[in-house]
Short mmCIF file of C-alpha atoms in Angstrom, two decimals:
data_model
loop_
_atom_site.label_atom_id
_atom_site.label_comp_id
_atom_site.label_asym_id
_atom_site.label_seq_id
_atom_site.Cartn_x
_atom_site.Cartn_y
_atom_site.Cartn_z
CA MET A 5 111.17 82.48 107.42
CA LEU A 6 109.73 85.71 106.03
CA HIS A 7 111.12 88.86 107.65
CA LEU A 8 108.87 91.90 107.43
CA VAL A 9 110.12 95.36 108.37
CA ILE A 10 107.74 98.30 108.81
CA ALA A 11 110.37 100.93 108.01
CA GLU A 12 110.65 104.63 108.88
CA ALA A 13 107.41 104.20 110.81
CA GLU A 14 105.97 107.48 112.07
CA LEU A 15 106.14 106.33 115.68
CA GLU A 16 107.86 108.60 118.21
CA LEU A 17 107.37 110.43 121.47
CA VAL A 18 106.45 114.12 121.18
CA PRO A 19 109.67 115.89 120.05
CA LYS A 20 111.23 118.57 122.29
CA ALA A 21 110.43 121.39 119.86
CA ILE A 22 106.67 121.17 120.51
CA LEU A 23 106.55 119.94 124.12
CA ASP A 24 105.06 123.24 125.28
CA HIS A 25 102.52 123.59 122.46
CA PRO A 26 98.98 123.88 123.89
CA ALA A 27 97.70 120.97 121.72
CA VAL A 28 100.32 118.71 123.31
CA VAL A 29 100.10 120.07 126.85
CA ASN A 30 96.31 119.78 126.96
CA HIS A 31 96.26 116.28 125.46
CA ALA A 32 98.91 115.08 127.93
CA ARG A 33 96.99 116.58 130.85
CA ARG A 34 93.75 114.89 129.75
CA ARG A 35 95.63 111.59 129.71
CA GLY A 36 97.28 112.21 133.07
CA LYS A 37 100.81 112.04 131.60
CA ARG A 38 103.73 114.41 131.06
CA PRO A 39 104.07 115.86 127.53
CA ASP A 40 107.43 114.09 127.05
CA GLU A 41 105.88 110.71 127.90
CA ILE A 42 103.20 110.61 125.20
CA LEU A 43 103.30 109.46 121.58
CA LEU A 44 103.11 112.06 118.85
CA ASP A 45 99.66 111.62 117.28
CA SER A 46 98.43 113.60 114.28
CA THR A 47 94.81 113.19 115.37
CA TYR A 48 95.39 115.17 118.56
CA HIS A 49 98.53 117.23 117.87
CA HIS A 50 97.70 118.44 114.39
CA ALA A 51 98.24 122.14 115.19
CA ALA A 52 101.63 121.41 116.76
CA ILE A 53 102.86 118.86 114.20
CA LYS A 54 102.54 121.38 111.38
CA LYS A 55 105.51 123.22 112.86
CA LEU A 56 107.80 120.18 112.60
CA PRO A 57 109.86 119.15 109.55
CA ASP A 58 107.90 116.47 107.60
CA GLY A 59 104.93 117.60 109.70
CA GLU A 60 102.40 116.40 107.12
CA ARG A 61 103.34 112.76 107.62
CA ARG A 62 104.37 112.44 111.28
CA GLY A 63 102.51 111.10 114.31
CA ARG A 64 100.91 107.93 112.87
CA PRO A 65 100.95 105.15 115.52
CA ASP A 66 97.70 103.94 113.94
CA ILE A 67 99.57 102.67 110.87
CA VAL A 68 101.93 100.60 113.02
CA HIS A 69 99.01 99.30 115.07
CA ILE A 70 97.02 98.03 112.09
CA CYS A 71 100.08 96.53 110.39
CA LEU A 72 101.01 94.64 113.57
CA LEU A 73 97.47 93.36 114.20
CA ASN A 74 97.34 91.99 110.66
CA ALA A 75 100.85 90.51 110.68
CA LEU A 76 100.77 88.90 114.13
CA GLU A 77 97.30 87.40 113.65
CA SER A 78 98.16 86.01 110.20
CA ILE A 79 98.29 82.33 109.37
CA ALA A 80 101.99 82.71 108.47
CA ASN A 81 102.75 83.95 111.98
CA LYS A 82 100.72 81.19 113.60
CA GLU A 83 102.73 78.73 111.53
CA GLY A 84 105.98 80.22 112.88
CA LEU A 85 107.07 81.49 109.46
CA LEU A 86 107.12 85.24 110.07
CA ARG A 87 109.22 87.78 111.96
CA VAL A 88 108.01 91.36 112.19
CA TYR A 89 110.12 94.42 113.06
CA VAL A 90 109.23 98.10 113.33
CA HIS A 91 111.95 100.57 112.35
CA THR A 92 111.10 104.19 113.26
CA ARG A 93 111.94 107.56 111.71
CA ASN A 94 114.41 108.10 114.57
CA ASP A 95 116.37 104.92 113.78
CA GLU A 96 115.06 102.76 116.51
CA VAL A 97 114.05 99.14 115.94
CA ILE A 98 111.27 97.37 117.81
CA TYR A 99 111.69 93.59 118.03
CA ILE A 100 108.44 91.71 118.50
CA LYS A 101 108.22 88.11 119.63
CA PRO A 102 105.86 86.18 117.36
CA GLU A 103 103.64 85.09 120.26
CA THR A 104 102.94 88.73 121.25
CA ARG A 105 99.27 89.63 121.50
CA ILE A 106 99.10 93.28 120.47
CA PRO A 107 96.27 95.18 122.26
CA ARG A 108 93.24 95.38 119.97
CA ASN A 109 92.21 98.72 121.42
CA TYR A 110 94.14 101.63 119.91
CA ASN A 111 94.40 103.62 123.14
CA ARG A 112 95.84 100.62 124.95
CA PHE A 113 98.31 100.11 122.09
CA VAL A 114 99.43 103.74 122.47
CA GLY A 115 99.93 103.17 126.20
CA LEU A 116 102.01 100.07 125.46
CA MET A 117 104.24 101.94 123.01
CA GLU A 118 104.74 104.76 125.53
CA SER A 119 105.76 102.22 128.12
CA LEU A 120 108.15 100.64 125.57
CA PHE A 121 109.84 103.97 124.79
CA LYS A 122 110.25 104.59 128.52
CA ASN A 123 111.33 101.15 129.70
CA ARG A 124 112.94 99.84 126.47
CA ALA A 125 111.21 96.47 126.90
CA VAL A 126 107.66 95.34 127.83
CA PRO A 127 106.64 93.47 129.84
CA ARG A 128 109.85 93.64 131.87
CA ASP A 129 110.05 89.89 132.46
CA LEU A 130 108.98 88.41 129.10
CA GLU A 131 110.32 91.21 126.88
CA LEU A 132 107.75 90.46 124.19
CA LEU A 133 108.68 93.83 122.72
CA ARG A 134 112.01 95.59 123.04
CA ILE A 135 113.43 98.65 121.37
CA GLU A 136 117.03 99.40 120.37
CA GLU A 137 118.78 102.25 118.60
CA LYS A 138 119.48 100.87 115.15
CA SER A 139 119.37 102.02 111.54
CA LEU A 140 117.51 100.19 108.80
CA GLY A 141 120.85 99.21 107.25
CA GLU A 142 122.07 97.72 110.52
CA LEU A 143 118.83 95.76 110.93
CA VAL A 144 119.12 94.37 107.41
CA GLU A 145 122.71 93.29 108.08
CA GLU A 146 121.64 91.59 111.28
CA ILE A 147 118.82 89.62 109.64
CA LYS A 148 121.17 88.37 106.89
CA PRO A 149 118.40 87.81 104.34
CA ASP A 150 118.96 85.94 101.08
CA GLY A 151 116.75 88.40 99.23
CA ILE A 152 115.65 91.98 99.97
CA PHE A 153 112.58 93.69 98.51
CA VAL A 154 111.52 97.27 99.13
CA MET A 155 107.86 97.97 98.45
CA HIS A 156 107.92 101.22 96.50
CA GLU A 157 105.44 103.12 94.33
CA GLU A 158 108.08 103.47 91.63
CA GLY A 159 109.36 99.90 91.88
CA GLU A 160 109.04 97.18 89.25
CA LEU A 161 105.36 96.28 88.88
CA ILE A 162 104.75 92.66 89.77
CA LYS A 163 101.58 90.77 90.69
CA PRO A 164 101.14 90.03 94.41
CA LYS A 165 101.03 86.30 93.72
CA ASP A 166 104.29 86.44 91.76
CA LEU A 167 105.93 88.31 94.64
CA GLY A 168 104.61 85.59 96.94
CA LYS A 169 106.29 82.96 94.75
CA MET A 170 109.62 84.85 94.77
CA LEU A 171 109.49 85.05 98.56
CA GLY A 172 108.46 81.42 98.90
CA GLU A 173 111.48 80.27 96.88
CA LEU A 174 113.94 81.88 99.31
CA GLU A 175 115.03 80.71 102.75
CA ASN A 176 115.11 84.09 104.52
CA PRO A 177 113.50 86.77 102.40
CA LEU A 178 113.15 90.29 103.78
CA VAL A 179 110.44 92.71 102.71
CA ILE A 180 110.56 96.39 103.65
CA VAL A 181 107.25 98.32 103.80
CA GLY A 182 107.17 102.05 104.52
CA GLY A 183 105.35 102.78 107.78
CA PHE A 184 104.38 106.31 106.74
CA PRO A 185 101.11 107.58 105.18
CA HIS A 186 102.51 108.85 101.85
CA GLY A 187 105.68 110.10 100.16
CA ASP A 188 109.01 108.36 99.81
CA PHE A 189 111.61 106.82 102.12
CA ARG A 190 113.74 109.58 103.62
CA SER A 191 116.94 107.54 103.78
CA GLU A 192 118.59 105.36 101.20
CA VAL A 193 116.97 102.01 100.42
CA PRO A 194 119.58 100.53 98.08
CA TRP A 195 117.70 97.30 97.39
CA LYS A 196 115.37 95.93 94.75
CA LYS A 197 112.21 98.03 94.54
CA ILE A 198 108.89 96.33 93.88
CA SER A 199 105.37 97.61 93.36
CA ILE A 200 102.28 95.38 93.49
CA TYR A 201 99.70 97.87 92.23
CA GLU A 202 99.59 100.83 89.87
CA ALA A 203 98.26 103.17 92.57
CA PRO A 204 99.50 103.86 96.12
CA LEU A 205 98.31 101.42 98.80
CA MET A 206 98.14 101.80 102.55
CA ALA A 207 100.98 100.12 104.45
CA TRP A 208 98.64 97.53 105.98
CA THR A 209 97.21 96.59 102.59
CA ILE A 210 100.74 95.84 101.35
CA VAL A 211 101.46 93.86 104.52
CA ASN A 212 98.33 91.77 103.94
CA GLU A 213 99.17 91.10 100.28
CA ILE A 214 102.75 90.08 101.09
CA ILE A 215 101.86 87.74 103.90
CA THR A 216 98.86 85.99 102.34
CA ASN A 217 100.65 85.49 99.02
CA PHE A 218 103.77 84.20 100.77
CA GLU A 219 101.63 81.65 102.60
CA HIS A 220 100.75 79.90 99.32
CA TRP A 221 104.29 78.70 98.98
CA VAL A 222 104.49 77.10 102.35
CA PRO A 223 104.13 73.32 102.22
CA MET B 28 81.47 91.33 92.57
CA LEU B 29 82.43 89.86 95.94
CA HIS B 30 80.00 90.64 98.76
CA LEU B 31 81.48 90.50 102.24
CA VAL B 32 79.29 90.61 105.33
CA ILE B 33 80.74 91.14 108.80
CA ALA B 34 77.87 89.41 110.58
CA GLU B 35 76.56 89.63 114.14
CA ALA B 36 79.19 92.28 114.74
CA GLU B 37 79.47 93.34 118.36
CA LEU B 38 78.65 96.95 117.52
CA GLU B 39 75.87 98.67 119.47
CA LEU B 40 75.07 101.66 121.64
CA VAL B 41 75.17 101.05 125.40
CA PRO B 42 72.04 98.98 126.18
CA LYS B 43 69.40 100.39 128.53
CA ALA B 44 70.10 97.82 131.27
CA ILE B 45 73.52 99.34 132.08
CA LEU B 46 73.00 103.01 131.22
CA ASP B 47 73.35 103.99 134.87
CA HIS B 48 76.37 101.80 135.63
CA PRO B 49 79.26 103.94 136.94
CA ALA B 50 81.69 102.58 134.29
CA VAL B 51 79.33 103.82 131.56
CA VAL B 52 78.31 107.09 133.23
CA ASN B 53 81.93 108.09 133.92
CA HIS B 54 83.16 107.18 130.45
CA ALA B 55 80.30 109.11 128.82
CA ARG B 56 81.02 112.14 131.01
CA ARG B 57 84.74 112.07 130.12
CA ARG B 58 83.74 112.08 126.46
CA GLY B 59 81.18 114.87 126.91
CA LYS B 60 78.28 112.68 125.72
CA ARG B 61 75.15 111.14 127.20
CA PRO B 62 75.40 107.45 128.21
CA ASP B 63 72.76 106.50 125.61
CA GLU B 64 74.78 108.14 122.83
CA ILE B 65 77.99 106.16 123.20
CA LEU B 66 79.10 102.82 121.76
CA LEU B 67 79.39 99.86 124.07
CA ASP B 68 83.13 99.20 124.41
CA SER B 69 84.58 96.30 126.37
CA THR B 70 87.80 98.24 126.99
CA TYR B 71 85.99 100.88 129.02
CA HIS B 72 82.75 99.21 130.14
CA HIS B 73 84.13 95.89 131.24
CA ALA B 74 82.58 95.99 134.72
CA ALA B 75 79.15 96.85 133.28
CA ILE B 76 79.24 94.47 130.29
CA LYS B 77 79.70 91.47 132.57
CA LYS B 78 76.11 91.96 133.71
CA LEU B 79 74.71 91.60 130.17
CA PRO B 80 73.80 88.35 128.39
CA ASP B 81 76.75 87.31 126.15
CA GLY B 82 78.76 89.85 128.15
CA GLU B 83 82.06 88.10 127.44
CA ARG B 84 81.88 88.90 123.73
CA ARG B 85 80.04 92.24 123.47
CA GLY B 86 81.33 95.77 122.91
CA ARG B 87 83.91 95.23 120.16
CA PRO B 88 83.83 98.15 117.70
CA ASP B 89 87.57 97.55 117.21
CA ILE B 90 86.88 94.33 115.27
CA VAL B 91 84.59 96.17 112.85
CA HIS B 92 87.10 99.01 112.52
CA ILE B 93 90.02 96.78 111.56
CA CYS B 94 87.93 94.65 109.18
CA LEU B 95 86.67 97.78 107.39
CA LEU B 96 90.12 99.37 107.12
CA ASN B 97 91.46 96.20 105.54
CA ALA B 98 88.50 95.63 103.21
CA LEU B 99 88.06 99.20 101.98
CA GLU B 100 91.78 99.76 101.37
CA SER B 101 92.16 96.44 99.54
CA ILE B 102 93.10 96.15 95.88
CA ALA B 103 89.77 94.39 95.22
CA ASN B 104 87.87 97.41 96.52
CA LYS B 105 89.99 99.84 94.54
CA GLU B 106 89.18 97.74 91.47
CA GLY B 107 85.46 98.08 92.18
CA LEU B 108 85.01 94.37 92.86
CA LEU B 109 83.96 94.40 96.51
CA ARG B 110 80.93 95.38 98.56
CA VAL B 111 81.19 95.34 102.34
CA TYR B 112 78.30 95.25 104.82
CA VAL B 113 78.22 95.18 108.61
CA HIS B 114 75.36 93.27 110.21
CA THR B 115 75.09 93.80 113.98
CA ARG B 116 73.92 91.63 116.87
CA ASN B 117 70.75 93.76 117.00
CA ASP B 118 69.85 93.00 113.37
CA GLU B 119 70.87 96.26 111.85
CA VAL B 120 72.79 96.45 108.58
CA ILE B 121 75.33 99.15 107.75
CA TYR B 122 75.72 99.81 104.03
CA ILE B 123 79.09 101.27 103.09
CA LYS B 124 79.83 102.94 99.77
CA PRO B 125 83.07 101.56 98.32
CA GLU B 126 84.66 105.03 98.11
CA THR B 127 84.23 105.59 101.86
CA ARG B 128 87.42 106.53 103.69
CA ILE B 129 87.02 105.06 107.16
CA PRO B 130 88.77 107.14 109.87
CA ARG B 131 92.16 105.60 110.63
CA ASN B 132 91.99 106.75 114.23
CA TYR B 133 89.91 104.44 116.41
CA ASN B 134 88.38 107.19 118.54
CA ARG B 135 87.25 109.03 115.43
CA PHE B 136 85.78 105.80 114.08
CA VAL B 137 83.82 105.39 117.30
CA GLY B 138 82.53 108.96 116.96
CA LEU B 139 81.45 108.23 113.38
CA MET B 140 79.56 105.08 114.40
CA GLU B 141 77.81 106.98 117.20
CA SER B 142 76.76 109.61 114.70
CA LEU B 143 75.53 106.85 112.36
CA PHE B 144 73.37 105.23 115.07
CA LYS B 145 71.91 108.64 115.89
CA ASN B 146 71.37 110.04 112.37
CA ARG B 147 70.97 106.74 110.43
CA ALA B 148 73.26 108.04 107.67
CA VAL B 149 76.61 109.92 107.57
CA PRO B 150 77.47 112.35 106.19
CA ARG B 151 73.92 113.56 105.71
CA ASP B 152 74.45 114.62 102.10
CA LEU B 153 76.64 111.84 100.68
CA GLU B 154 75.30 109.01 102.85
CA LEU B 155 78.57 107.08 102.55
CA LEU B 156 77.31 104.99 105.44
CA ARG B 157 73.71 104.27 106.30
CA ILE B 158 72.08 101.89 108.73
CA GLU B 159 68.78 100.00 108.45
CA GLU B 160 66.96 97.49 110.59
CA LYS B 161 67.48 94.21 108.79
CA SER B 162 68.25 90.61 109.62
CA LEU B 163 71.13 88.65 108.10
CA GLY B 164 68.62 86.53 106.18
CA GLU B 165 66.97 89.61 104.70
CA LEU B 166 70.33 91.04 103.69
CA VAL B 167 71.30 87.78 101.98
CA GLU B 168 67.99 87.78 100.07
CA GLU B 169 68.56 91.34 98.98
CA ILE B 170 72.09 90.67 97.67
CA LYS B 171 70.86 87.70 95.61
CA PRO B 172 74.25 85.95 95.58
CA ASP B 173 74.99 82.96 93.37
CA GLY B 174 76.99 81.33 96.15
CA ILE B 175 77.01 81.76 99.95
CA PHE B 176 79.87 80.80 102.25
CA VAL B 177 79.90 81.11 106.02
CA MET B 178 83.36 81.20 107.56
CA HIS B 179 83.07 78.84 110.51
CA GLU B 180 85.51 77.03 112.78
CA GLU B 181 83.66 73.77 112.21
CA GLY B 182 83.20 74.24 108.48
CA GLU B 183 84.77 72.18 105.70
CA LEU B 184 88.53 72.79 105.75
CA ILE B 185 89.69 74.31 102.49
CA LYS B 186 92.87 76.19 101.56
CA PRO B 187 92.50 79.97 101.29
CA LYS B 188 93.63 79.90 97.66
CA ASP B 189 91.03 77.24 96.79
CA LEU B 190 88.34 79.36 98.42
CA GLY B 191 89.60 82.30 96.34
CA LYS B 192 89.19 80.19 93.20
CA MET B 193 85.64 79.16 94.16
CA LEU B 194 84.73 82.81 94.72
CA GLY B 195 86.42 83.91 91.51
CA GLU B 196 84.37 81.45 89.46
CA LEU B 197 81.08 82.99 90.62
CA GLU B 198 79.44 86.23 89.50
CA ASN B 199 78.13 87.42 92.87
CA PRO B 200 79.59 85.33 95.68
CA LEU B 201 78.75 86.23 99.27
CA VAL B 202 81.03 85.47 102.21
CA ILE B 203 79.85 85.83 105.81
CA VAL B 204 82.47 86.42 108.51
CA GLY B 205 81.53 86.58 112.20
CA GLY B 206 82.24 90.04 113.64
CA PHE B 207 82.60 88.75 117.19
CA PRO B 208 85.76 87.80 119.12
CA HIS B 209 85.02 84.10 119.71
CA GLY B 210 82.21 81.57 119.95
CA ASP B 211 79.56 80.74 117.38
CA PHE B 212 76.88 82.59 115.43
CA ARG B 213 73.87 83.17 117.66
CA SER B 214 71.28 82.87 114.90
CA GLU B 215 70.86 80.35 112.15
CA VAL B 216 73.37 80.44 109.29
CA PRO B 217 71.84 77.80 107.00
CA TRP B 218 74.52 78.03 104.30
CA LYS B 219 77.69 76.20 103.37
CA LYS B 220 80.24 76.43 106.18
CA ILE B 221 83.92 76.80 105.31
CA SER B 222 87.07 76.90 107.42
CA ILE B 223 90.45 78.06 106.08
CA TYR B 224 92.63 77.08 109.02
CA GLU B 225 92.67 74.40 111.69
CA ALA B 226 92.69 76.95 114.52
CA PRO B 227 90.47 79.99 115.19
CA LEU B 228 91.45 83.18 113.36
CA MET B 229 90.57 86.79 114.08
CA ALA B 230 87.79 88.22 111.89
CA TRP B 231 90.18 90.61 110.14
CA THR B 232 92.60 87.79 109.31
CA ILE B 233 89.78 85.91 107.59
CA VAL B 234 88.74 89.08 105.76
CA ASN B 235 92.31 89.54 104.49
CA GLU B 236 92.59 85.93 103.32
CA ILE B 237 89.26 86.02 101.50
CA ILE B 238 89.91 89.29 99.70
CA THR B 239 93.52 88.71 98.65
CA ASN B 240 92.80 85.19 97.44
CA PHE B 241 89.72 86.35 95.55
CA GLU B 242 91.85 88.98 93.79
CA HIS B 243 93.90 86.27 92.06
CA TRP B 244 90.92 85.32 89.97
CA VAL B 245 90.24 88.74 88.66
CA PRO B 246 91.44 89.22 85.10
#
């Protein structure tokens, strides 16, 4: 089983500090929601986000959305060989059942995440997605992997297919992919760092390379 | 060079027959546009789309969006080894320069496509994207590939890595992936049909498998 963590994902509700910023208030009103119920989104809250620490990278639910659509619709997931987790910048972990059908439409995905932050699990009966307060370290301990790889621009350069082979030779490998647009992990990632290309790649590109190359080693 | 065509994509402006449907009129008004300027979108025009022929599969700009994000951010594209085209149900072809940075936000992508349908090229100076009236057959003739593969549920079953090898051994292979949510191609696709999995896959999953497995055969 391959465990894939989208880590330090820029997925959060609008933080208190900018709840009364006009960009946030107006966007919330247009959507018929309260400012503290909506996801932070750099496309709409740009003017407000600039005032936050790490403002240049925050508010990117789109990255999580594309990574999840690719991972959950992959052959590996259909074969029951993949578990995907989203760890956020605020040390929350979203558990996703493999049979979950993530909304294809971005705006519906945003609505689903807002409901998840509010209700802690969606839908209430099936709990296809649930969220818990948890650090990346705690999640790693819980998964008990027999190999941990952090995808990192400064990691050891290795071809995607060779990474696939390394993953395929383990029972429970864990791969950590940063769920942010650029820059480095903010917290410690004291595990083996790997790079699959000499230039930066988008999170979803790395997700695709990992999963499709892992699949080769499945009988 | 690998040529990838997202074919018969469900990408179109709202058709005349439903321009005055309340679902369309209200959605256009909310967006501050005229009904004939907006993309058909099953998420918002569901009640109207049902009245159209093939209504159950139309209005899916999201499929094109995700396929393009994956293709254009792939290692193959960064290496200059990929050309991506979108062919629509109305026999239009969108040419995309490899250096194009597709908007990550879905709503911005929709706005870009609307501008493309209106102005035939965007941005006007660089023409990163341009659209022409052209059938799939005409596009194939123009590309002059030395091998053509149609991804098809009833095609010959072949492993993704073996397809990658076949593509890697050609100079100018062309792969055609259906840009619709389910069902079959509506027009003739008189080329070799290939399947990479025993169950249906989403268009973007097929795109990811093709590109990452093709990359293995690049020196």
